[in-house]
mmCIF file with all atom_site columns, C-alpha atoms and ligand atoms in Angstrom:
data_model
loop_
_atom_site.group_PDB
_atom_site.id
_atom_site.type_symbol
_atom_site.label_atom_id
_atom_site.label_alt_id
_atom_site.label_comp_id
_atom_site.label_asym_id
_atom_site.label_entity_id
_atom_site.label_seq_id
_atom_site.pdbx_PDB_ins_code
_atom_site.Cartn_x
_atom_site.Cartn_y
_atom_site.Cartn_z
_atom_site.occupancy
_atom_site.B_iso_or_equiv
_atom_site.pdbx_formal_charge
_atom_site.auth_seq_id
_atom_site.auth_comp_id
_atom_site.auth_asym_id
_atom_site.auth_atom_id
_atom_site.pdbx_PDB_model_num
ATOM   1   C  CA  . MET H 1 1   ? -11.306 -43.956 -46.421 1.00 0.00 ? 1   MET H CA  1
ATOM   2   C  CA  . SER H 1 2   ? -11.437 -45.108 -42.808 1.00 0.00 ? 2   SER H CA  1
ATOM   3   C  CA  . THR H 1 3   ? -8.748  -44.551 -40.205 1.00 0.00 ? 3   THR H CA  1
ATOM   4   C  CA  . THR H 1 4   ? -8.165  -48.296 -40.106 1.00 0.00 ? 4   THR H CA  1
ATOM   5   C  CA  . ILE H 1 5   ? -7.433  -48.422 -43.831 1.00 0.00 ? 5   ILE H CA  1
ATOM   6   C  CA  . LEU H 1 6   ? -5.170  -45.393 -43.628 1.00 0.00 ? 6   LEU H CA  1
ATOM   7   C  CA  . ALA H 1 7   ? -3.040  -46.465 -40.726 1.00 0.00 ? 7   ALA H CA  1
ATOM   8   C  CA  . PRO H 1 8   ? -4.116  -49.408 -38.606 1.00 0.00 ? 8   PRO H CA  1
ATOM   9   C  CA  . GLN H 1 9   ? -1.459  -49.068 -35.964 1.00 0.00 ? 9   GLN H CA  1
ATOM   10  C  CA  . LEU H 1 10  ? -0.926  -45.320 -35.954 1.00 0.00 ? 10  LEU H CA  1
ATOM   11  C  CA  . GLN H 1 11  ? -2.092  -42.978 -33.242 1.00 0.00 ? 11  GLN H CA  1
ATOM   12  C  CA  . GLY H 1 12  ? -1.584  -39.403 -32.150 1.00 0.00 ? 12  GLY H CA  1
ATOM   13  C  CA  . GLU H 1 13  ? 1.099   -37.446 -33.976 1.00 0.00 ? 13  GLU H CA  1
ATOM   14  C  CA  . SER H 1 14  ? 2.033   -40.268 -36.347 1.00 0.00 ? 14  SER H CA  1
ATOM   15  C  CA  . LEU H 1 15  ? -1.590  -40.607 -37.427 1.00 0.00 ? 15  LEU H CA  1
ATOM   16  C  CA  . GLY H 1 16  ? -1.697  -36.848 -38.007 1.00 0.00 ? 16  GLY H CA  1
ATOM   17  C  CA  . ALA H 1 17  ? 1.469   -37.057 -40.118 1.00 0.00 ? 17  ALA H CA  1
ATOM   18  C  CA  . ALA H 1 18  ? 0.084   -39.983 -42.136 1.00 0.00 ? 18  ALA H CA  1
ATOM   19  C  CA  . ILE H 1 19  ? -3.140  -38.061 -42.815 1.00 0.00 ? 19  ILE H CA  1
ATOM   20  C  CA  . GLN H 1 20  ? -1.185  -34.963 -43.861 1.00 0.00 ? 20  GLN H CA  1
ATOM   21  C  CA  . GLN H 1 21  ? 0.834   -37.113 -46.247 1.00 0.00 ? 21  GLN H CA  1
ATOM   22  C  CA  . GLN H 1 22  ? -2.348  -38.580 -47.742 1.00 0.00 ? 22  GLN H CA  1
ATOM   23  C  CA  . ILE H 1 23  ? -3.783  -35.078 -48.234 1.00 0.00 ? 23  ILE H CA  1
ATOM   24  C  CA  . ALA H 1 24  ? -0.567  -34.010 -49.973 1.00 0.00 ? 24  ALA H CA  1
ATOM   25  C  CA  . ILE H 1 25  ? -0.957  -36.935 -52.400 1.00 0.00 ? 25  ILE H CA  1
ATOM   26  C  CA  . ILE H 1 26  ? -4.588  -35.978 -53.144 1.00 0.00 ? 26  ILE H CA  1
ATOM   27  C  CA  . VAL H 1 27  ? -3.619  -32.331 -53.715 1.00 0.00 ? 27  VAL H CA  1
ATOM   28  C  CA  . ASP H 1 28  ? -0.670  -33.324 -55.949 1.00 0.00 ? 28  ASP H CA  1
ATOM   29  C  CA  . ASP H 1 29  ? -3.073  -35.433 -57.993 1.00 0.00 ? 29  ASP H CA  1
ATOM   30  C  CA  . LEU H 1 30  ? -5.588  -32.568 -58.370 1.00 0.00 ? 30  LEU H CA  1
ATOM   31  C  CA  . ILE H 1 31  ? -2.878  -30.098 -59.348 1.00 0.00 ? 31  ILE H CA  1
ATOM   32  C  CA  . GLY H 1 32  ? -1.394  -32.625 -61.786 1.00 0.00 ? 32  GLY H CA  1
ATOM   33  C  CA  . GLN H 1 33  ? -4.773  -32.908 -63.546 1.00 0.00 ? 33  GLN H CA  1
ATOM   34  C  CA  . LEU H 1 34  ? -5.096  -29.173 -64.208 1.00 0.00 ? 34  LEU H CA  1
ATOM   35  C  CA  . PRO H 1 35  ? -5.216  -28.194 -67.866 1.00 0.00 ? 35  PRO H CA  1
ATOM   36  C  CA  . ASN H 1 36  ? -2.641  -25.924 -69.433 1.00 0.00 ? 36  ASN H CA  1
ATOM   37  C  CA  . PRO H 1 37  ? -4.235  -22.434 -69.128 1.00 0.00 ? 37  PRO H CA  1
ATOM   38  C  CA  . ALA H 1 38  ? -2.765  -21.445 -72.499 1.00 0.00 ? 38  ALA H CA  1
ATOM   39  C  CA  . GLN H 1 39  ? -4.788  -24.209 -74.137 1.00 0.00 ? 39  GLN H CA  1
ATOM   40  C  CA  . LEU H 1 40  ? -8.135  -23.165 -72.666 1.00 0.00 ? 40  LEU H CA  1
ATOM   41  C  CA  . SER H 1 41  ? -10.655 -21.399 -74.863 1.00 0.00 ? 41  SER H CA  1
ATOM   42  C  CA  . ARG H 1 42  ? -11.958 -18.079 -73.546 1.00 0.00 ? 42  ARG H CA  1
ATOM   43  C  CA  . GLU H 1 43  ? -15.275 -19.730 -72.664 1.00 0.00 ? 43  GLU H CA  1
ATOM   44  C  CA  . GLN H 1 44  ? -13.523 -22.547 -70.803 1.00 0.00 ? 44  GLN H CA  1
ATOM   45  C  CA  . ALA H 1 45  ? -11.442 -19.999 -68.877 1.00 0.00 ? 45  ALA H CA  1
ATOM   46  C  CA  . ARG H 1 46  ? -14.508 -17.863 -68.100 1.00 0.00 ? 46  ARG H CA  1
ATOM   47  C  CA  . GLY H 1 47  ? -16.538 -20.860 -66.951 1.00 0.00 ? 47  GLY H CA  1
ATOM   48  C  CA  . LEU H 1 48  ? -13.765 -22.088 -64.676 1.00 0.00 ? 48  LEU H CA  1
ATOM   49  C  CA  . ILE H 1 49  ? -13.412 -18.748 -62.865 1.00 0.00 ? 49  ILE H CA  1
ATOM   50  C  CA  . ALA H 1 50  ? -17.208 -18.347 -62.745 1.00 0.00 ? 50  ALA H CA  1
ATOM   51  C  CA  . ARG H 1 51  ? -17.773 -21.757 -61.153 1.00 0.00 ? 51  ARG H CA  1
ATOM   52  C  CA  . TYR H 1 52  ? -14.941 -21.183 -58.682 1.00 0.00 ? 52  TYR H CA  1
ATOM   53  C  CA  . THR H 1 53  ? -16.483 -17.840 -57.734 1.00 0.00 ? 53  THR H CA  1
ATOM   54  C  CA  . ALA H 1 54  ? -20.014 -19.258 -57.505 1.00 0.00 ? 54  ALA H CA  1
ATOM   55  C  CA  . VAL H 1 55  ? -18.752 -21.774 -54.964 1.00 0.00 ? 55  VAL H CA  1
ATOM   56  C  CA  . LEU H 1 56  ? -16.154 -19.865 -52.976 1.00 0.00 ? 56  LEU H CA  1
ATOM   57  C  CA  . GLU H 1 57  ? -17.539 -16.352 -52.667 1.00 0.00 ? 57  GLU H CA  1
ATOM   58  C  CA  . GLY H 1 58  ? -20.565 -17.360 -50.646 1.00 0.00 ? 58  GLY H CA  1
ATOM   59  C  CA  . ASN H 1 59  ? -19.389 -20.575 -49.066 1.00 0.00 ? 59  ASN H CA  1
ATOM   60  C  CA  . PHE H 1 60  ? -15.877 -20.451 -47.672 1.00 0.00 ? 60  PHE H CA  1
ATOM   61  C  CA  . ILE H 1 61  ? -16.900 -18.468 -44.585 1.00 0.00 ? 61  ILE H CA  1
ATOM   62  C  CA  . TYR H 1 62  ? -19.944 -20.739 -44.209 1.00 0.00 ? 62  TYR H CA  1
ATOM   63  C  CA  . TRP H 1 63  ? -17.764 -23.852 -44.409 1.00 0.00 ? 63  TRP H CA  1
ATOM   64  C  CA  . MET H 1 64  ? -15.263 -22.537 -41.867 1.00 0.00 ? 64  MET H CA  1
ATOM   65  C  CA  . THR H 1 65  ? -18.081 -21.435 -39.559 1.00 0.00 ? 65  THR H CA  1
ATOM   66  C  CA  . ALA H 1 66  ? -19.663 -24.903 -39.767 1.00 0.00 ? 66  ALA H CA  1
ATOM   67  C  CA  . THR H 1 67  ? -16.295 -26.433 -38.861 1.00 0.00 ? 67  THR H CA  1
ATOM   68  C  CA  . CYS H 1 68  ? -15.974 -24.020 -35.944 1.00 0.00 ? 68  CYS H CA  1
ATOM   69  C  CA  . LEU H 1 69  ? -19.405 -25.107 -34.673 1.00 0.00 ? 69  LEU H CA  1
ATOM   70  C  CA  . ALA H 1 70  ? -18.452 -28.780 -35.057 1.00 0.00 ? 70  ALA H CA  1
ATOM   71  C  CA  . ALA H 1 71  ? -15.093 -28.605 -33.242 1.00 0.00 ? 71  ALA H CA  1
ATOM   72  C  CA  . LYS H 1 72  ? -15.151 -29.944 -29.696 1.00 0.00 ? 72  LYS H CA  1
ATOM   73  C  CA  . ALA H 1 73  ? -11.555 -29.258 -28.652 1.00 0.00 ? 73  ALA H CA  1
ATOM   74  C  CA  . GLU H 1 74  ? -11.246 -25.933 -26.842 1.00 0.00 ? 74  GLU H CA  1
ATOM   75  C  CA  . GLU H 1 75  ? -7.977  -24.972 -28.569 1.00 0.00 ? 75  GLU H CA  1
ATOM   76  C  CA  . VAL H 1 76  ? -9.382  -25.613 -32.039 1.00 0.00 ? 76  VAL H CA  1
ATOM   77  C  CA  . ARG H 1 77  ? -11.978 -22.864 -32.176 1.00 0.00 ? 77  ARG H CA  1
ATOM   78  C  CA  . PRO H 1 78  ? -9.440  -20.009 -31.777 1.00 0.00 ? 78  PRO H CA  1
ATOM   79  C  CA  . ILE H 1 79  ? -7.473  -21.447 -34.712 1.00 0.00 ? 79  ILE H CA  1
ATOM   80  C  CA  . LEU H 1 80  ? -10.566 -21.537 -36.928 1.00 0.00 ? 80  LEU H CA  1
ATOM   81  C  CA  . GLU H 1 81  ? -11.719 -18.143 -35.660 1.00 0.00 ? 81  GLU H CA  1
ATOM   82  C  CA  . GLU H 1 82  ? -8.379  -16.573 -36.607 1.00 0.00 ? 82  GLU H CA  1
ATOM   83  C  CA  . ASN H 1 83  ? -9.014  -17.786 -40.140 1.00 0.00 ? 83  ASN H CA  1
ATOM   84  C  CA  . LEU H 1 84  ? -12.566 -16.398 -40.105 1.00 0.00 ? 84  LEU H CA  1
ATOM   85  C  CA  . TYR H 1 85  ? -11.342 -13.131 -38.605 1.00 0.00 ? 85  TYR H CA  1
ATOM   86  C  CA  . GLU H 1 86  ? -9.015  -12.547 -41.563 1.00 0.00 ? 86  GLU H CA  1
ATOM   87  C  CA  . GLU H 1 87  ? -11.736 -13.489 -44.052 1.00 0.00 ? 87  GLU H CA  1
ATOM   88  C  CA  . VAL H 1 88  ? -14.123 -10.928 -42.611 1.00 0.00 ? 88  VAL H CA  1
ATOM   89  C  CA  . ARG H 1 89  ? -11.657 -8.149  -41.691 1.00 0.00 ? 89  ARG H CA  1
ATOM   90  C  CA  . ASP H 1 90  ? -9.940  -8.222  -45.083 1.00 0.00 ? 90  ASP H CA  1
ATOM   91  C  CA  . ALA H 1 91  ? -13.213 -8.926  -46.935 1.00 0.00 ? 91  ALA H CA  1
ATOM   92  C  CA  . HIS H 1 92  ? -11.934 -11.866 -48.952 1.00 0.00 ? 92  HIS H CA  1
ATOM   93  C  CA  . PRO H 1 93  ? -15.302 -12.333 -50.727 1.00 0.00 ? 93  PRO H CA  1
ATOM   94  C  CA  . VAL H 1 94  ? -14.907 -8.769  -52.043 1.00 0.00 ? 94  VAL H CA  1
ATOM   95  C  CA  . MET H 1 95  ? -11.460 -9.658  -53.410 1.00 0.00 ? 95  MET H CA  1
ATOM   96  C  CA  . LEU H 1 96  ? -12.886 -12.709 -55.151 1.00 0.00 ? 96  LEU H CA  1
ATOM   97  C  CA  . ARG H 1 97  ? -15.812 -10.797 -56.642 1.00 0.00 ? 97  ARG H CA  1
ATOM   98  C  CA  . ARG H 1 98  ? -13.380 -8.153  -57.987 1.00 0.00 ? 98  ARG H CA  1
ATOM   99  C  CA  . PHE H 1 99  ? -11.196 -10.904 -59.420 1.00 0.00 ? 99  PHE H CA  1
ATOM   100 C  CA  . ALA H 1 100 ? -14.156 -12.487 -61.253 1.00 0.00 ? 100 ALA H CA  1
ATOM   101 C  CA  . ILE H 1 101 ? -15.568 -9.188  -62.526 1.00 0.00 ? 101 ILE H CA  1
ATOM   102 C  CA  . ALA H 1 102 ? -12.150 -8.028  -63.786 1.00 0.00 ? 102 ALA H CA  1
ATOM   103 C  CA  . ALA H 1 103 ? -11.921 -11.234 -65.832 1.00 0.00 ? 103 ALA H CA  1
ATOM   104 C  CA  . ASN H 1 104 ? -15.490 -10.807 -67.146 1.00 0.00 ? 104 ASN H CA  1
ATOM   105 C  CA  . ALA H 1 105 ? -16.236 -14.096 -65.436 1.00 0.00 ? 105 ALA H CA  1
ATOM   106 C  CA  . PHE H 1 106 ? -18.878 -13.227 -62.848 1.00 0.00 ? 106 PHE H CA  1
ATOM   107 C  CA  . PRO H 1 107 ? -21.030 -16.374 -62.481 1.00 0.00 ? 107 PRO H CA  1
ATOM   108 C  CA  . THR H 1 108 ? -24.343 -16.730 -64.268 1.00 0.00 ? 108 THR H CA  1
ATOM   109 C  CA  . ASP H 1 109 ? -27.205 -18.828 -62.891 1.00 0.00 ? 109 ASP H CA  1
ATOM   110 C  CA  . LYS H 1 110 ? -26.049 -21.648 -65.180 1.00 0.00 ? 110 LYS H CA  1
ATOM   111 C  CA  . ASP H 1 111 ? -22.499 -21.508 -63.806 1.00 0.00 ? 111 ASP H CA  1
ATOM   112 C  CA  . ALA H 1 112 ? -23.846 -21.776 -60.254 1.00 0.00 ? 112 ALA H CA  1
ATOM   113 C  CA  . LEU H 1 113 ? -26.200 -24.622 -61.151 1.00 0.00 ? 113 LEU H CA  1
ATOM   114 C  CA  . ASP H 1 114 ? -23.415 -26.530 -62.933 1.00 0.00 ? 114 ASP H CA  1
ATOM   115 C  CA  . VAL H 1 115 ? -21.804 -27.129 -59.518 1.00 0.00 ? 115 VAL H CA  1
ATOM   116 C  CA  . ASP H 1 116 ? -24.994 -27.207 -57.457 1.00 0.00 ? 116 ASP H CA  1
ATOM   117 C  CA  . THR H 1 117 ? -25.179 -30.944 -56.737 1.00 0.00 ? 117 THR H CA  1
ATOM   118 C  CA  . ASP H 1 118 ? -21.558 -31.237 -55.646 1.00 0.00 ? 118 ASP H CA  1
ATOM   119 C  CA  . LEU H 1 119 ? -21.780 -28.052 -53.578 1.00 0.00 ? 119 LEU H CA  1
ATOM   120 C  CA  . THR H 1 120 ? -24.947 -29.297 -51.881 1.00 0.00 ? 120 THR H CA  1
ATOM   121 C  CA  . ASN H 1 121 ? -23.169 -32.526 -50.952 1.00 0.00 ? 121 ASN H CA  1
ATOM   122 C  CA  . VAL H 1 122 ? -20.384 -30.580 -49.221 1.00 0.00 ? 122 VAL H CA  1
ATOM   123 C  CA  . ARG H 1 123 ? -22.912 -28.395 -47.366 1.00 0.00 ? 123 ARG H CA  1
ATOM   124 C  CA  . LEU H 1 124 ? -24.901 -31.418 -46.160 1.00 0.00 ? 124 LEU H CA  1
ATOM   125 C  CA  . PHE H 1 125 ? -21.698 -33.157 -45.049 1.00 0.00 ? 125 PHE H CA  1
ATOM   126 C  CA  . LEU H 1 126 ? -20.692 -30.102 -42.977 1.00 0.00 ? 126 LEU H CA  1
ATOM   127 C  CA  . GLY H 1 127 ? -24.200 -30.042 -41.523 1.00 0.00 ? 127 GLY H CA  1
ATOM   128 C  CA  . LYS H 1 128 ? -23.404 -33.320 -39.782 1.00 0.00 ? 128 LYS H CA  1
ATOM   129 C  CA  . LEU H 1 129 ? -21.079 -31.272 -37.548 1.00 0.00 ? 129 LEU H CA  1
ATOM   130 C  CA  . GLN H 1 130 ? -18.355 -33.918 -37.289 1.00 0.00 ? 130 GLN H CA  1
ATOM   131 C  CA  . GLY H 1 131 ? -15.397 -32.150 -35.694 1.00 0.00 ? 131 GLY H CA  1
ATOM   132 C  CA  . VAL H 1 132 ? -12.534 -34.283 -37.005 1.00 0.00 ? 132 VAL H CA  1
ATOM   133 C  CA  . GLN H 1 133 ? -13.872 -34.870 -40.515 1.00 0.00 ? 133 GLN H CA  1
ATOM   134 C  CA  . SER H 1 134 ? -14.849 -31.204 -40.953 1.00 0.00 ? 134 SER H CA  1
ATOM   135 C  CA  . THR H 1 135 ? -11.464 -29.935 -39.736 1.00 0.00 ? 135 THR H CA  1
ATOM   136 C  CA  . LEU H 1 136 ? -9.676  -32.350 -42.060 1.00 0.00 ? 136 LEU H CA  1
ATOM   137 C  CA  . THR H 1 137 ? -11.816 -31.157 -44.969 1.00 0.00 ? 137 THR H CA  1
ATOM   138 C  CA  . MET H 1 138 ? -10.874 -27.526 -44.342 1.00 0.00 ? 138 MET H CA  1
ATOM   139 C  CA  . ALA H 1 139 ? -7.193  -28.451 -43.897 1.00 0.00 ? 139 ALA H CA  1
ATOM   140 C  CA  . PHE H 1 140 ? -7.396  -30.158 -47.292 1.00 0.00 ? 140 PHE H CA  1
ATOM   141 C  CA  . PHE H 1 141 ? -9.035  -27.083 -48.782 1.00 0.00 ? 141 PHE H CA  1
ATOM   142 C  CA  . GLU H 1 142 ? -6.323  -24.734 -47.478 1.00 0.00 ? 142 GLU H CA  1
ATOM   143 C  CA  . CYS H 1 143 ? -3.630  -27.083 -48.730 1.00 0.00 ? 143 CYS H CA  1
ATOM   144 C  CA  . TRP H 1 144 ? -5.227  -27.208 -52.183 1.00 0.00 ? 144 TRP H CA  1
ATOM   145 C  CA  . ILE H 1 145 ? -6.040  -23.508 -52.577 1.00 0.00 ? 145 ILE H CA  1
ATOM   146 C  CA  . GLN H 1 146 ? -2.475  -22.289 -52.094 1.00 0.00 ? 146 GLN H CA  1
ATOM   147 C  CA  . ARG H 1 147 ? -1.330  -24.670 -54.848 1.00 0.00 ? 147 ARG H CA  1
ATOM   148 C  CA  . PHE H 1 148 ? -4.276  -23.718 -57.083 1.00 0.00 ? 148 PHE H CA  1
ATOM   149 C  CA  . MET H 1 149 ? -3.779  -19.943 -56.949 1.00 0.00 ? 149 MET H CA  1
ATOM   150 C  CA  . PRO H 1 150 ? -0.989  -19.601 -59.553 1.00 0.00 ? 150 PRO H CA  1
ATOM   151 C  CA  . PHE H 1 151 ? -3.148  -21.598 -61.984 1.00 0.00 ? 151 PHE H CA  1
ATOM   152 C  CA  . LEU H 1 152 ? -6.228  -19.459 -61.280 1.00 0.00 ? 152 LEU H CA  1
ATOM   153 C  CA  . ALA H 1 153 ? -4.158  -16.303 -61.857 1.00 0.00 ? 153 ALA H CA  1
ATOM   154 C  CA  . ASP H 1 154 ? -2.964  -17.699 -65.200 1.00 0.00 ? 154 ASP H CA  1
ATOM   155 C  CA  . VAL H 1 155 ? -6.567  -18.467 -66.212 1.00 0.00 ? 155 VAL H CA  1
ATOM   156 C  CA  . ALA H 1 156 ? -7.478  -14.835 -65.497 1.00 0.00 ? 156 ALA H CA  1
ATOM   157 C  CA  . GLY H 1 157 ? -4.515  -13.872 -67.673 1.00 0.00 ? 157 GLY H CA  1
ATOM   158 C  CA  . VAL H 1 158 ? -6.038  -15.840 -70.562 1.00 0.00 ? 158 VAL H CA  1
ATOM   159 C  CA  . LEU H 1 159 ? -9.043  -13.511 -70.224 1.00 0.00 ? 159 LEU H CA  1
ATOM   160 C  CA  . GLY H 1 160 ? -6.825  -10.421 -70.276 1.00 0.00 ? 160 GLY H CA  1
ATOM   161 C  CA  . SER H 1 161 ? -7.248  -9.553  -66.590 1.00 0.00 ? 161 SER H CA  1
ATOM   162 C  CA  . GLU H 1 162 ? -4.381  -8.261  -64.468 1.00 0.00 ? 162 GLU H CA  1
ATOM   163 C  CA  . GLU H 1 163 ? -6.347  -8.212  -61.189 1.00 0.00 ? 163 GLU H CA  1
ATOM   164 C  CA  . ARG H 1 164 ? -4.323  -10.404 -58.829 1.00 0.00 ? 164 ARG H CA  1
ATOM   165 C  CA  . VAL H 1 165 ? -5.159  -9.341  -55.250 1.00 0.00 ? 165 VAL H CA  1
ATOM   166 C  CA  . TYR H 1 166 ? -7.258  -12.436 -54.499 1.00 0.00 ? 166 TYR H CA  1
ATOM   167 C  CA  . THR H 1 167 ? -4.785  -14.945 -55.937 1.00 0.00 ? 167 THR H CA  1
ATOM   168 C  CA  . ASP H 1 168 ? -1.743  -13.203 -54.410 1.00 0.00 ? 168 ASP H CA  1
ATOM   169 C  CA  . VAL H 1 169 ? -3.310  -13.074 -50.925 1.00 0.00 ? 169 VAL H CA  1
ATOM   170 C  CA  . HIS H 1 170 ? -4.408  -16.710 -50.997 1.00 0.00 ? 170 HIS H CA  1
ATOM   171 C  CA  . GLY H 1 171 ? -1.155  -18.063 -52.361 1.00 0.00 ? 171 GLY H CA  1
ATOM   172 C  CA  . VAL H 1 172 ? 0.681   -16.661 -49.329 1.00 0.00 ? 172 VAL H CA  1
ATOM   173 C  CA  . CYS H 1 173 ? -1.574  -16.571 -46.269 1.00 0.00 ? 173 CYS H CA  1
ATOM   174 C  CA  . ASP H 1 174 ? -2.861  -20.064 -46.814 1.00 0.00 ? 174 ASP H CA  1
ATOM   175 C  CA  . VAL H 1 175 ? 0.567   -21.584 -46.174 1.00 0.00 ? 175 VAL H CA  1
ATOM   176 C  CA  . HIS H 1 176 ? 0.129   -20.483 -42.548 1.00 0.00 ? 176 HIS H CA  1
ATOM   177 C  CA  . HIS H 1 177 ? -3.546  -21.492 -42.536 1.00 0.00 ? 177 HIS H CA  1
ATOM   178 C  CA  . THR H 1 178 ? -2.697  -24.999 -43.748 1.00 0.00 ? 178 THR H CA  1
ATOM   179 C  CA  . ALA H 1 179 ? -0.170  -25.566 -40.946 1.00 0.00 ? 179 ALA H CA  1
ATOM   180 C  CA  . GLU H 1 180 ? -2.621  -24.227 -38.378 1.00 0.00 ? 180 GLU H CA  1
ATOM   181 C  CA  . LEU H 1 181 ? -5.475  -26.411 -39.631 1.00 0.00 ? 181 LEU H CA  1
ATOM   182 C  CA  . PHE H 1 182 ? -3.367  -29.564 -39.437 1.00 0.00 ? 182 PHE H CA  1
ATOM   183 C  CA  . ARG H 1 183 ? -2.459  -28.534 -35.871 1.00 0.00 ? 183 ARG H CA  1
ATOM   184 C  CA  . ALA H 1 184 ? -6.197  -28.100 -35.208 1.00 0.00 ? 184 ALA H CA  1
ATOM   185 C  CA  . LEU H 1 185 ? -6.818  -31.578 -36.652 1.00 0.00 ? 185 LEU H CA  1
ATOM   186 C  CA  . ASP H 1 186 ? -4.324  -33.144 -34.209 1.00 0.00 ? 186 ASP H CA  1
ATOM   187 C  CA  . LEU H 1 187 ? -5.983  -31.325 -31.302 1.00 0.00 ? 187 LEU H CA  1
ATOM   188 C  CA  . GLU H 1 188 ? -9.493  -32.327 -32.363 1.00 0.00 ? 188 GLU H CA  1
ATOM   189 C  CA  . MET H 1 189 ? -8.521  -35.965 -32.936 1.00 0.00 ? 189 MET H CA  1
ATOM   190 C  CA  . ALA H 1 190 ? -6.996  -36.099 -29.446 1.00 0.00 ? 190 ALA H CA  1
ATOM   191 C  CA  . ILE H 1 191 ? -10.198 -35.018 -27.724 1.00 0.00 ? 191 ILE H CA  1
ATOM   192 C  CA  . ASN H 1 192 ? -12.868 -36.227 -30.142 1.00 0.00 ? 192 ASN H CA  1
ATOM   193 C  CA  . PRO H 1 193 ? -11.538 -39.381 -31.840 1.00 0.00 ? 193 PRO H CA  1
ATOM   194 C  CA  . ILE H 1 194 ? -13.688 -40.857 -34.584 1.00 0.00 ? 194 ILE H CA  1
ATOM   195 C  CA  . SER H 1 195 ? -14.613 -44.509 -34.508 1.00 0.00 ? 195 SER H CA  1
ATOM   196 C  CA  . ALA H 1 196 ? -12.413 -46.920 -36.438 1.00 0.00 ? 196 ALA H CA  1
ATOM   197 C  CA  . ASP H 1 197 ? -15.124 -47.654 -39.005 1.00 0.00 ? 197 ASP H CA  1
ATOM   198 C  CA  . ALA H 1 198 ? -16.032 -43.989 -39.647 1.00 0.00 ? 198 ALA H CA  1
ATOM   199 C  CA  . ASP H 1 199 ? -15.045 -42.461 -42.964 1.00 0.00 ? 199 ASP H CA  1
ATOM   200 C  CA  . LEU H 1 200 ? -12.338 -39.989 -42.039 1.00 0.00 ? 200 LEU H CA  1
ATOM   201 C  CA  . PHE H 1 201 ? -12.078 -38.733 -45.625 1.00 0.00 ? 201 PHE H CA  1
ATOM   202 C  CA  . GLU H 1 202 ? -15.844 -38.356 -46.194 1.00 0.00 ? 202 GLU H CA  1
ATOM   203 C  CA  . GLY H 1 203 ? -15.681 -34.571 -46.570 1.00 0.00 ? 203 GLY H CA  1
ATOM   204 C  CA  . VAL H 1 204 ? -12.334 -34.607 -48.364 1.00 0.00 ? 204 VAL H CA  1
ATOM   205 C  CA  . ASP H 1 205 ? -13.773 -36.898 -51.034 1.00 0.00 ? 205 ASP H CA  1
ATOM   206 C  CA  . LEU H 1 206 ? -16.872 -34.709 -51.472 1.00 0.00 ? 206 LEU H CA  1
ATOM   207 C  CA  . LEU H 1 207 ? -14.811 -31.529 -51.674 1.00 0.00 ? 207 LEU H CA  1
ATOM   208 C  CA  . ARG H 1 208 ? -12.418 -33.165 -54.126 1.00 0.00 ? 208 ARG H CA  1
ATOM   209 C  CA  . THR H 1 209 ? -15.399 -34.045 -56.334 1.00 0.00 ? 209 THR H CA  1
ATOM   210 C  CA  . LEU H 1 210 ? -16.603 -30.424 -56.142 1.00 0.00 ? 210 LEU H CA  1
ATOM   211 C  CA  . ILE H 1 211 ? -13.138 -29.137 -57.082 1.00 0.00 ? 211 ILE H CA  1
ATOM   212 C  CA  . VAL H 1 212 ? -13.040 -31.446 -60.110 1.00 0.00 ? 212 VAL H CA  1
ATOM   213 C  CA  . SER H 1 213 ? -16.459 -30.104 -61.182 1.00 0.00 ? 213 SER H CA  1
ATOM   214 C  CA  . ILE H 1 214 ? -15.220 -26.514 -60.823 1.00 0.00 ? 214 ILE H CA  1
ATOM   215 C  CA  . VAL H 1 215 ? -12.178 -27.215 -62.970 1.00 0.00 ? 215 VAL H CA  1
ATOM   216 C  CA  . GLN H 1 216 ? -13.748 -29.474 -65.588 1.00 0.00 ? 216 GLN H CA  1
ATOM   217 C  CA  . GLY H 1 217 ? -17.190 -27.913 -65.854 1.00 0.00 ? 217 GLY H CA  1
ATOM   218 C  CA  . PRO H 1 218 ? -20.284 -29.672 -67.157 1.00 0.00 ? 218 PRO H CA  1
ATOM   219 C  CA  . ASN H 1 219 ? -19.960 -32.623 -69.474 1.00 0.00 ? 219 ASN H CA  1
ATOM   220 C  CA  . PRO H 1 220 ? -20.577 -31.151 -72.960 1.00 0.00 ? 220 PRO H CA  1
ATOM   221 C  CA  . ALA H 1 221 ? -22.519 -34.300 -73.902 1.00 0.00 ? 221 ALA H CA  1
ATOM   222 C  CA  . ALA H 1 222 ? -24.861 -34.020 -70.897 1.00 0.00 ? 222 ALA H CA  1
HETATM 223 FE FE1 . FE2 S 2 .   ? -9.875  -16.174 -48.055 1.00 0.00 ? 1   FE2 S FE1 1
#
């Protein structure tokens, strides 16, 4: 989706608000598509947590670092670094690994390869180091993850796990992170505007596709 399609006559704060609204619609749609955890088989529940872990444990810090490298606005990097600081200081990948192991859902090679193509697409997109598009993609991610956490906790419950540190931490702290990332987006757009024909939602669309793959898993017929 280009900026011209989104909001031809909007600029500055109103463009930021319109983008935030569009992200909210995309997140609502993703959350609305989630299955009822109680209706998942144990293998479906295991696979979902395993794919999520295969993607997030080793990539969230990478994604945020790539966005930090891409950002041109001086005030944006401290916002992204605060996020990275918490990830590293509180060892969020350790929390996620514990969460997956407690649910007997640590990813196998097959789980990781089931999301490989869509994960690669997100990595290659971030490698383009586009400040605005990358920041928007991470803002979308933070917005989605806080809404996804109660579901992920319920899926772990299906597998008999009571380990909730990862889901509890990310359901709360990411409310603040989301607001900060949308502030970062406004700052980055002000200093590093993208051209009218550029695809503002390039990374959002790729990440949305990856999220759908995590949730749905491989096509059984494939
Ligand atoms: Fe985290």
